[in-house]
mmCIF file of C-alpha atoms in Angstrom:
data_model
loop_
_atom_site.group_PDB
_atom_site.id
_atom_site.type_symbol
_atom_site.label_atom_id
_atom_site.label_comp_id
_atom_site.label_asym_id
_atom_site.label_seq_id
_atom_site.Cartn_x
_atom_site.Cartn_y
_atom_site.Cartn_z
ATOM 1 C CA UNK A 198 13.886 -73.719 -20.503
ATOM 2 C CA UNK A 199 16.859 -71.197 -20.880
ATOM 3 C CA UNK A 200 16.731 -67.826 -22.783
ATOM 4 C CA UNK A 201 19.390 -69.499 -25.210
ATOM 5 C CA UNK A 202 17.607 -72.439 -25.997
ATOM 6 C CA UNK A 203 14.504 -70.416 -26.543
ATOM 7 C CA UNK A 204 16.254 -68.152 -29.230
ATOM 8 C CA UNK A 205 17.651 -71.130 -30.924
ATOM 9 C CA UNK A 206 13.903 -72.616 -31.019
ATOM 10 C CA UNK A 207 12.823 -69.142 -32.427
ATOM 11 C CA UNK A 208 15.842 -69.305 -35.142
ATOM 12 C CA UNK A 209 15.138 -72.443 -36.050
ATOM 13 C CA UNK A 210 11.452 -72.252 -36.467
ATOM 14 C CA UNK A 211 11.922 -68.901 -38.720
ATOM 15 C CA UNK A 212 14.646 -70.520 -40.812
ATOM 16 C CA UNK A 213 12.182 -73.562 -41.620
ATOM 17 C CA UNK A 214 9.616 -71.079 -42.351
ATOM 18 C CA UNK A 215 11.801 -69.098 -44.610
ATOM 19 C CA UNK A 216 12.749 -72.595 -46.022
ATOM 20 C CA UNK A 217 9.081 -73.343 -46.884
ATOM 21 C CA UNK A 218 8.471 -70.095 -48.254
ATOM 22 C CA UNK A 219 11.137 -70.211 -50.725
ATOM 23 C CA UNK A 220 9.914 -73.623 -52.226
ATOM 24 C CA UNK A 221 7.824 -72.088 -55.098
ATOM 25 C CA UNK A 222 5.498 -69.170 -55.977
ATOM 26 C CA UNK A 223 2.483 -71.748 -56.200
ATOM 27 C CA UNK A 224 2.670 -73.076 -52.993
ATOM 28 C CA UNK A 225 3.408 -69.531 -51.116
ATOM 29 C CA UNK A 226 0.302 -68.300 -52.728
ATOM 30 C CA UNK A 227 -2.139 -70.744 -50.474
ATOM 31 C CA UNK A 228 -5.719 -71.332 -51.342
ATOM 32 C CA UNK A 229 -7.308 -68.494 -49.154
ATOM 33 C CA UNK A 230 -8.299 -64.816 -50.138
ATOM 34 C CA UNK A 231 -5.693 -62.048 -49.746
ATOM 35 C CA UNK A 232 -5.376 -60.614 -46.282
ATOM 36 C CA UNK A 233 -7.652 -63.275 -44.555
ATOM 37 C CA UNK A 234 -4.299 -64.399 -42.839
ATOM 38 C CA UNK A 235 -4.095 -61.199 -40.944
ATOM 39 C CA UNK A 236 -0.819 -60.055 -39.586
ATOM 40 C CA UNK A 237 0.957 -61.072 -36.636
ATOM 41 C CA UNK A 238 0.481 -59.716 -33.097
ATOM 42 C CA UNK A 239 3.290 -58.571 -30.520
ATOM 43 C CA UNK A 240 2.990 -62.266 -29.080
ATOM 44 C CA UNK A 241 3.645 -64.013 -32.100
ATOM 45 C CA UNK A 242 0.205 -65.510 -32.695
ATOM 46 C CA UNK A 243 -1.620 -64.810 -36.089
ATOM 47 C CA UNK A 244 -4.111 -61.726 -35.629
ATOM 48 C CA UNK A 245 -4.134 -57.951 -35.287
ATOM 49 C CA UNK A 246 -1.197 -55.873 -33.962
ATOM 50 C CA UNK A 247 -1.845 -56.283 -30.372
ATOM 51 C CA UNK A 248 -4.249 -59.039 -29.989
ATOM 52 C CA UNK A 249 -4.800 -62.703 -31.566
ATOM 53 C CA UNK A 250 -7.535 -63.426 -33.785
ATOM 54 C CA UNK A 251 -9.147 -66.639 -34.586
ATOM 55 C CA UNK A 252 -7.228 -67.245 -37.942
ATOM 56 C CA UNK A 253 -4.833 -69.664 -38.378
ATOM 57 C CA UNK A 254 -1.102 -68.737 -39.770
ATOM 58 C CA UNK A 255 -0.869 -68.762 -43.485
ATOM 59 C CA UNK A 256 -3.294 -68.855 -46.360
ATOM 60 C CA UNK A 257 -3.395 -72.669 -46.666
ATOM 61 C CA UNK A 258 -6.633 -74.908 -46.452
ATOM 62 C CA UNK A 259 -7.570 -78.243 -44.815
ATOM 63 C CA UNK A 260 -4.881 -80.140 -46.583
ATOM 64 C CA UNK A 261 -1.926 -77.799 -46.646
ATOM 65 C CA UNK A 262 0.713 -76.175 -44.394
ATOM 66 C CA UNK A 263 1.489 -72.683 -44.111
ATOM 67 C CA UNK A 264 2.884 -69.935 -41.603
ATOM 68 C CA UNK A 265 4.495 -66.595 -41.309
ATOM 69 C CA UNK A 266 7.530 -64.720 -40.037
ATOM 70 C CA UNK A 267 7.414 -61.315 -38.557
ATOM 71 C CA UNK A 268 9.546 -58.235 -37.288
ATOM 72 C CA UNK A 269 8.059 -55.777 -35.315
ATOM 73 C CA UNK A 270 9.208 -52.299 -33.741
ATOM 74 C CA UNK A 271 7.279 -50.232 -31.357
ATOM 75 C CA UNK A 272 8.601 -46.612 -30.614
ATOM 76 C CA UNK A 273 7.610 -44.485 -27.603
ATOM 77 C CA UNK A 274 9.430 -42.015 -25.664
ATOM 78 C CA UNK A 275 12.295 -43.570 -23.594
ATOM 79 C CA UNK A 276 11.159 -47.112 -24.837
ATOM 80 C CA UNK A 277 11.742 -49.659 -27.928
ATOM 81 C CA UNK A 278 9.912 -52.842 -28.286
ATOM 82 C CA UNK A 279 11.437 -55.086 -30.728
ATOM 83 C CA UNK A 280 9.701 -58.411 -31.577
ATOM 84 C CA UNK A 281 10.707 -61.340 -33.733
ATOM 85 C CA UNK A 282 8.236 -63.997 -34.441
ATOM 86 C CA UNK A 283 7.236 -66.993 -36.414
ATOM 87 C CA UNK A 284 3.930 -69.082 -36.685
ATOM 88 C CA UNK A 285 3.339 -72.363 -38.497
ATOM 89 C CA UNK A 286 -0.406 -73.320 -39.637
ATOM 90 C CA UNK A 287 -1.430 -76.874 -40.087
ATOM 91 C CA UNK A 288 -4.008 -77.837 -42.258
ATOM 92 C CA UNK A 289 -5.779 -74.484 -41.416
ATOM 93 C CA UNK A 290 -6.571 -76.180 -38.266
ATOM 94 C CA UNK A 291 -3.717 -75.841 -35.629
ATOM 95 C CA UNK A 292 -0.918 -73.138 -35.351
ATOM 96 C CA UNK A 293 2.379 -72.900 -33.308
ATOM 97 C CA UNK A 294 4.237 -69.700 -32.684
ATOM 98 C CA UNK A 295 7.280 -68.393 -31.309
ATOM 99 C CA UNK A 296 8.356 -64.880 -30.477
ATOM 100 C CA UNK A 297 10.972 -62.924 -28.801
ATOM 101 C CA UNK A 298 10.469 -59.483 -27.115
ATOM 102 C CA UNK A 299 13.147 -56.903 -26.285
ATOM 103 C CA UNK A 300 12.007 -53.679 -24.335
ATOM 104 C CA UNK A 301 14.541 -51.110 -24.329
ATOM 105 C CA UNK A 302 13.946 -48.766 -21.271
ATOM 106 C CA UNK A 303 15.791 -45.426 -21.592
ATOM 107 C CA UNK A 304 16.377 -44.883 -17.645
ATOM 108 C CA UNK A 305 18.098 -41.595 -18.259
ATOM 109 C CA UNK A 306 14.946 -39.757 -19.843
ATOM 110 C CA UNK A 307 12.307 -40.999 -17.240
ATOM 111 C CA UNK A 308 11.244 -38.418 -14.775
ATOM 112 C CA UNK A 309 9.569 -40.663 -12.407
ATOM 113 C CA UNK A 310 12.940 -42.415 -11.076
ATOM 114 C CA UNK A 311 13.519 -39.694 -8.843
ATOM 115 C CA UNK A 312 10.144 -40.621 -7.212
ATOM 116 C CA UNK A 313 10.542 -44.263 -7.293
ATOM 117 C CA UNK A 314 14.376 -44.100 -6.431
ATOM 118 C CA UNK A 315 13.459 -42.016 -3.159
ATOM 119 C CA UNK A 316 10.746 -44.523 -2.507
ATOM 120 C CA UNK A 317 12.826 -47.611 -2.808
ATOM 121 C CA UNK A 318 15.876 -45.940 -0.574
ATOM 122 C CA UNK A 319 13.117 -45.279 2.327
ATOM 123 C CA UNK A 320 12.415 -49.031 1.855
ATOM 124 C CA UNK A 321 15.934 -50.146 2.498
ATOM 125 C CA UNK A 322 15.878 -51.671 -1.106
ATOM 126 C CA UNK A 323 18.790 -49.448 -2.120
ATOM 127 C CA UNK A 324 21.666 -48.022 0.250
ATOM 128 C CA UNK A 325 20.662 -44.327 -0.271
ATOM 129 C CA UNK A 326 17.334 -42.604 -0.482
ATOM 130 C CA UNK A 327 18.522 -40.464 -3.300
ATOM 131 C CA UNK A 328 20.543 -43.000 -5.744
ATOM 132 C CA UNK A 329 21.780 -42.214 -9.187
ATOM 133 C CA UNK A 330 20.110 -44.808 -10.974
ATOM 134 C CA UNK A 331 19.999 -42.709 -14.231
ATOM 135 C CA UNK A 332 22.306 -44.901 -15.918
ATOM 136 C CA UNK A 333 21.410 -45.281 -19.635
ATOM 137 C CA UNK A 334 19.555 -48.016 -20.949
ATOM 138 C CA UNK A 335 17.905 -51.245 -19.403
ATOM 139 C CA UNK A 336 16.371 -54.170 -21.418
ATOM 140 C CA UNK A 337 13.714 -56.493 -20.263
ATOM 141 C CA UNK A 338 13.385 -59.523 -22.514
ATOM 142 C CA UNK A 339 10.759 -62.025 -22.861
ATOM 143 C CA UNK A 340 10.001 -65.435 -24.635
ATOM 144 C CA UNK A 341 6.741 -66.569 -26.151
ATOM 145 C CA UNK A 342 5.412 -69.817 -27.125
ATOM 146 C CA UNK A 343 1.961 -70.203 -28.130
ATOM 147 C CA UNK A 344 -0.635 -72.985 -29.662
ATOM 148 C CA UNK A 345 -4.053 -72.493 -31.388
ATOM 149 C CA UNK A 346 -6.549 -74.422 -32.384
ATOM 150 C CA UNK A 347 -9.660 -73.780 -34.718
ATOM 151 C CA UNK A 348 -12.813 -75.137 -33.267
ATOM 152 C CA UNK A 349 -15.476 -74.419 -35.793
ATOM 153 C CA UNK A 350 -16.483 -71.795 -38.540
ATOM 154 C CA UNK A 351 -14.813 -69.944 -41.231
ATOM 155 C CA UNK A 352 -14.331 -66.007 -41.154
ATOM 156 C CA UNK A 353 -15.911 -65.989 -44.707
ATOM 157 C CA UNK A 354 -17.930 -69.042 -45.477
ATOM 158 C CA UNK A 355 -20.089 -69.552 -42.810
ATOM 159 C CA UNK A 356 -22.924 -67.349 -41.134
ATOM 160 C CA UNK A 357 -21.096 -67.555 -37.716
ATOM 161 C CA UNK A 358 -17.487 -66.447 -36.912
ATOM 162 C CA UNK A 359 -14.465 -68.620 -37.005
ATOM 163 C CA UNK A 360 -13.755 -69.457 -33.208
ATOM 164 C CA UNK A 361 -10.129 -70.512 -32.002
ATOM 165 C CA UNK A 362 -8.908 -71.390 -28.561
ATOM 166 C CA UNK A 363 -5.302 -70.392 -27.648
ATOM 167 C CA UNK A 364 -2.696 -70.909 -24.915
ATOM 168 C CA UNK A 365 0.267 -68.913 -24.651
ATOM 169 C CA UNK A 366 3.377 -69.774 -22.097
ATOM 170 C CA UNK A 367 5.582 -66.685 -21.448
ATOM 171 C CA UNK A 368 8.738 -66.364 -19.744
ATOM 172 C CA UNK A 369 10.382 -63.120 -18.536
ATOM 173 C CA UNK A 370 14.368 -63.201 -18.726
ATOM 174 C CA UNK A 371 14.931 -60.240 -16.747
ATOM 175 C CA UNK A 372 12.614 -61.242 -13.433
ATOM 176 C CA UNK A 373 15.966 -61.228 -11.276
ATOM 177 C CA UNK A 374 18.411 -59.213 -13.504
ATOM 178 C CA UNK A 375 20.566 -56.583 -11.505
ATOM 179 C CA UNK A 376 18.486 -53.308 -11.733
ATOM 180 C CA UNK A 377 20.820 -50.288 -11.206
ATOM 181 C CA UNK A 378 21.989 -50.339 -7.492
ATOM 182 C CA UNK A 379 19.166 -52.648 -6.430
ATOM 183 C CA UNK A 380 21.168 -55.898 -6.532
ATOM 184 C CA UNK A 381 19.544 -59.457 -7.771
ATOM 185 C CA UNK A 382 16.419 -57.657 -8.491
ATOM 186 C CA UNK A 383 15.305 -56.589 -11.756
ATOM 187 C CA UNK A 384 12.371 -54.178 -13.083
ATOM 188 C CA UNK A 385 9.340 -56.556 -12.890
ATOM 189 C CA UNK A 386 10.396 -58.041 -9.310
ATOM 190 C CA UNK A 387 10.894 -54.371 -8.169
ATOM 191 C CA UNK A 388 7.240 -53.268 -8.969
ATOM 192 C CA UNK A 389 6.161 -56.211 -6.999
ATOM 193 C CA UNK A 390 5.726 -59.074 -9.737
ATOM 194 C CA UNK A 391 5.381 -62.332 -8.054
ATOM 195 C CA UNK A 392 6.604 -64.803 -11.104
ATOM 196 C CA UNK A 393 8.657 -64.759 -14.075
ATOM 197 C CA UNK A 394 6.605 -66.999 -16.052
ATOM 198 C CA UNK A 395 2.980 -67.218 -16.680
ATOM 199 C CA UNK A 396 0.425 -68.954 -19.194
ATOM 200 C CA UNK A 397 -2.574 -67.194 -20.895
ATOM 201 C CA UNK A 398 -5.572 -69.114 -22.192
ATOM 202 C CA UNK A 399 -7.674 -67.283 -24.668
ATOM 203 C CA UNK A 400 -10.696 -67.778 -26.999
ATOM 204 C CA UNK A 401 -11.159 -65.779 -30.030
ATOM 205 C CA UNK A 402 -13.903 -65.123 -32.647
ATOM 206 C CA UNK A 403 -13.583 -63.411 -35.813
ATOM 207 C CA UNK A 404 -15.699 -62.795 -38.849
ATOM 208 C CA UNK A 405 -15.400 -60.950 -42.462
ATOM 209 C CA UNK A 406 -18.685 -59.217 -43.491
ATOM 210 C CA UNK A 407 -18.496 -58.739 -47.143
ATOM 211 C CA UNK A 408 -21.028 -55.915 -46.861
ATOM 212 C CA UNK A 409 -20.089 -54.318 -43.980
ATOM 213 C CA UNK A 410 -19.131 -50.474 -42.941
ATOM 214 C CA UNK A 411 -19.765 -48.103 -45.465
ATOM 215 C CA UNK A 412 -20.675 -51.408 -47.913
ATOM 216 C CA UNK A 413 -16.853 -52.036 -47.604
ATOM 217 C CA UNK A 414 -15.871 -55.534 -46.475
ATOM 218 C CA UNK A 415 -15.185 -55.374 -42.627
ATOM 219 C CA UNK A 416 -13.507 -57.720 -40.274
ATOM 220 C CA UNK A 417 -14.489 -57.754 -36.730
ATOM 221 C CA UNK A 418 -12.858 -59.880 -33.830
ATOM 222 C CA UNK A 419 -13.230 -60.077 -29.954
ATOM 223 C CA UNK A 420 -11.079 -62.145 -27.866
ATOM 224 C CA UNK A 421 -11.292 -63.026 -24.300
ATOM 225 C CA UNK A 422 -8.002 -63.658 -22.221
ATOM 226 C CA UNK A 423 -7.626 -65.495 -19.024
ATOM 227 C CA UNK A 424 -4.084 -63.888 -17.742
ATOM 228 C CA UNK A 425 -1.666 -63.246 -14.681
ATOM 229 C CA UNK A 426 0.404 -60.949 -16.720
ATOM 230 C CA UNK A 427 1.419 -57.460 -15.996
ATOM 231 C CA UNK A 428 2.013 -55.432 -19.138
ATOM 232 C CA UNK A 429 1.938 -58.392 -21.392
ATOM 233 C CA UNK A 430 4.577 -60.056 -19.201
ATOM 234 C CA UNK A 431 7.401 -57.606 -19.607
ATOM 235 C CA UNK A 432 6.663 -56.774 -15.655
ATOM 236 C CA UNK A 433 6.123 -60.448 -15.005
ATOM 237 C CA UNK A 434 3.024 -61.953 -13.548
ATOM 238 C CA UNK A 435 0.854 -61.616 -10.630
ATOM 239 C CA UNK A 436 1.746 -59.838 -7.480
ATOM 240 C CA UNK A 437 3.558 -60.685 -4.200
ATOM 241 C CA UNK A 438 3.461 -58.181 -1.431
ATOM 242 C CA UNK A 439 6.702 -59.454 -0.520
ATOM 243 C CA UNK A 440 8.538 -58.159 -3.368
ATOM 244 C CA UNK A 441 9.885 -54.663 -4.189
ATOM 245 C CA UNK A 442 7.873 -51.904 -3.464
ATOM 246 C CA UNK A 443 4.875 -53.559 -3.219
ATOM 247 C CA UNK A 444 4.254 -54.439 0.367
ATOM 248 C CA UNK A 445 5.253 -51.357 1.660
ATOM 249 C CA UNK A 446 2.844 -49.382 -0.605
ATOM 250 C CA UNK A 447 -0.166 -51.481 0.050
ATOM 251 C CA UNK A 448 -0.445 -53.803 -2.744
ATOM 252 C CA UNK A 449 -1.844 -57.094 -1.814
ATOM 253 C CA UNK A 450 -0.543 -60.318 -3.348
ATOM 254 C CA UNK A 451 -2.493 -61.291 -6.437
ATOM 255 C CA UNK A 452 -1.882 -64.567 -8.239
ATOM 256 C CA UNK A 453 -5.294 -65.413 -9.615
ATOM 257 C CA UNK A 454 -6.030 -65.122 -13.316
ATOM 258 C CA UNK A 455 -8.185 -62.205 -14.580
ATOM 259 C CA UNK A 456 -10.522 -62.266 -17.749
ATOM 260 C CA UNK A 457 -9.593 -59.533 -20.053
ATOM 261 C CA UNK A 458 -11.322 -58.419 -23.186
ATOM 262 C CA UNK A 459 -9.646 -57.413 -26.618
ATOM 263 C CA UNK A 460 -11.213 -56.343 -29.785
ATOM 264 C CA UNK A 461 -10.235 -55.372 -33.405
ATOM 265 C CA UNK A 462 -12.075 -54.181 -36.425
ATOM 266 C CA UNK A 463 -10.885 -53.047 -39.857
ATOM 267 C CA UNK A 464 -12.480 -51.820 -42.924
ATOM 268 C CA UNK A 465 -10.943 -52.861 -46.346
ATOM 269 C CA UNK A 466 -10.680 -49.472 -48.452
ATOM 270 C CA UNK A 467 -9.510 -51.957 -51.235
ATOM 271 C CA UNK A 468 -8.506 -55.596 -51.604
ATOM 272 C CA UNK A 469 -4.994 -54.817 -50.332
ATOM 273 C CA UNK A 470 -5.562 -51.968 -47.994
ATOM 274 C CA UNK A 471 -7.270 -52.001 -44.630
ATOM 275 C CA UNK A 472 -7.599 -49.537 -42.037
ATOM 276 C CA UNK A 473 -9.059 -50.132 -38.117
ATOM 277 C CA UNK A 474 -8.362 -49.985 -34.538
ATOM 278 C CA UNK A 475 -7.645 -52.375 -31.584
ATOM 279 C CA UNK A 476 -7.832 -52.376 -27.904
ATOM 280 C CA UNK A 477 -6.707 -54.650 -25.315
ATOM 281 C CA UNK A 478 -7.303 -54.713 -21.716
ATOM 282 C CA UNK A 479 -4.887 -55.896 -18.991
ATOM 283 C CA UNK A 480 -5.096 -56.990 -15.401
ATOM 284 C CA UNK A 481 -4.475 -53.962 -12.865
ATOM 285 C CA UNK A 482 -2.526 -55.944 -10.222
ATOM 286 C CA UNK A 483 -0.087 -53.408 -9.473
ATOM 287 C CA UNK A 484 -2.047 -50.774 -7.501
ATOM 288 C CA UNK A 485 -0.035 -48.916 -4.640
ATOM 289 C CA UNK A 486 -2.698 -47.258 -2.298
ATOM 290 C CA UNK A 487 0.081 -45.661 -0.344
ATOM 291 C CA UNK A 488 1.862 -43.804 -3.237
ATOM 292 C CA UNK A 489 -0.356 -42.777 -6.404
ATOM 293 C CA UNK A 490 2.741 -41.670 -8.372
ATOM 294 C CA UNK A 491 4.088 -45.252 -8.148
ATOM 295 C CA UNK A 492 0.812 -46.744 -9.078
ATOM 296 C CA UNK A 493 0.808 -44.494 -12.049
ATOM 297 C CA UNK A 494 3.924 -45.894 -13.408
ATOM 298 C CA UNK A 495 3.269 -49.471 -12.399
ATOM 299 C CA UNK A 496 -0.238 -50.262 -13.004
ATOM 300 C CA UNK A 497 -0.558 -51.497 -16.600
ATOM 301 C CA UNK A 498 -3.966 -50.167 -18.621
ATOM 302 C CA UNK A 499 -5.641 -50.760 -21.621
ATOM 303 C CA UNK A 500 -3.488 -50.987 -24.810
ATOM 304 C CA UNK A 501 -5.245 -49.090 -28.006
ATOM 305 C CA UNK A 502 -4.186 -48.648 -31.504
ATOM 306 C CA UNK A 503 -5.169 -47.403 -34.951
ATOM 307 C CA UNK A 504 -3.538 -48.898 -37.966
ATOM 308 C CA UNK A 505 -3.190 -49.318 -41.823
ATOM 309 C CA UNK A 506 -2.099 -52.628 -43.125
ATOM 310 C CA UNK A 507 -1.162 -53.140 -46.880
ATOM 311 C CA UNK A 508 -1.045 -56.508 -48.524
ATOM 312 C CA UNK A 509 0.747 -55.800 -51.870
ATOM 313 C CA UNK A 510 0.596 -59.971 -52.341
ATOM 314 C CA UNK A 511 0.022 -62.901 -50.188
ATOM 315 C CA UNK A 512 3.615 -63.438 -49.299
ATOM 316 C CA UNK A 513 3.891 -59.538 -47.759
ATOM 317 C CA UNK A 514 2.346 -57.368 -45.515
ATOM 318 C CA UNK A 515 3.344 -54.123 -43.993
ATOM 319 C CA UNK A 516 1.373 -52.532 -40.891
ATOM 320 C CA UNK A 517 2.027 -48.993 -39.485
ATOM 321 C CA UNK A 518 0.143 -47.944 -36.260
ATOM 322 C CA UNK A 519 -0.034 -45.065 -33.725
ATOM 323 C CA UNK A 520 -0.397 -46.963 -30.576
ATOM 324 C CA UNK A 521 -0.981 -46.263 -26.706
ATOM 325 C CA UNK A 522 0.629 -49.029 -24.745
ATOM 326 C CA UNK A 523 -0.795 -47.723 -21.391
ATOM 327 C CA UNK A 524 1.763 -47.430 -18.354
ATOM 328 C CA UNK A 525 5.131 -49.075 -18.809
ATOM 329 C CA UNK A 526 7.968 -49.506 -16.029
ATOM 330 C CA UNK A 527 8.425 -45.795 -14.785
ATOM 331 C CA UNK A 528 6.347 -43.897 -17.334
ATOM 332 C CA UNK A 529 2.293 -43.494 -16.959
ATOM 333 C CA UNK A 530 1.658 -42.407 -20.598
ATOM 334 C CA UNK A 531 3.178 -44.377 -23.588
ATOM 335 C CA UNK A 532 2.054 -43.315 -27.126
ATOM 336 C CA UNK A 533 4.151 -43.906 -30.229
ATOM 337 C CA UNK A 534 4.495 -45.677 -33.644
ATOM 338 C CA UNK A 535 4.042 -49.274 -34.543
ATOM 339 C CA UNK A 536 5.786 -50.818 -37.532
ATOM 340 C CA UNK A 537 5.597 -54.508 -38.712
ATOM 341 C CA UNK A 538 6.737 -56.369 -41.469
ATOM 342 C CA UNK A 539 5.012 -59.745 -41.944
ATOM 343 C CA UNK A 540 5.912 -62.671 -44.399
ATOM 344 C CA UNK A 541 3.665 -65.390 -45.291
ATOM 345 C CA UNK A 542 4.344 -68.622 -46.735
#
């Protein structure tokens, strides 16, 4: 599926969602309790900021249809990640979601470019061992299509958690984009990624405890994901020792799935305000035994955040967080701020 078609699909879903949202306040309020819809993670699914939960989009119950639209911006030094997404929940049983992600990379501000540029020159990937590749901004974009199904349980009304399974298909649109002097090779392939697309599988369990931490309402979520994605897919999927710098630096090809754990916990200070934290493990495919500097900037690590979420009503939520995204292309440490606006219908 082309990137243009993905964007048309995303736009159509978002417009349809906004149309339903505007059909009336009674429908918009749904039947579930405030904040039990969660927010939207960066991949478009209902959940926390960086991990999907077992909950289904919207506030609706077994005989209703609901959903959400979202916009998210994450800023760390030399990077900006923007996500637009939409999700539709059907009868509190199934969820379909789409998202488009743009990672803007400020090449001019990255200190590691010289190290990797020299290495790339030595490998014959570029014409000179001292290239001038500090050429403004580079963008990596990715599209995500997700499906989630609730298996059993309810986050509030059963003694056991609500459990859902999900699948996400991801397509990196810049795997083969021209990267400053390297010809038809994008940043993901430069680091040795094997493929421009991949599919994640996950199971999530979410439970709300009415008398939780400090005797306040507390939400806990655990997600187990099977994935090949490097940096959520922004650095492609798997590794191929024949691509980019990978083989010459000792990286072995790895196109297998890795089981990674994710978690969230939130405490409600009052019915409309929650504070909490999250983590998300990622595969460590991109290891470069011959060059520790390359490993430090190419190998994704565990993502983390601490957040506050405000739900003024069932139609709107605002989430702010301090996030550690782990290594991103060319930069080992990436800590900054996350802001997300979520509309629910």
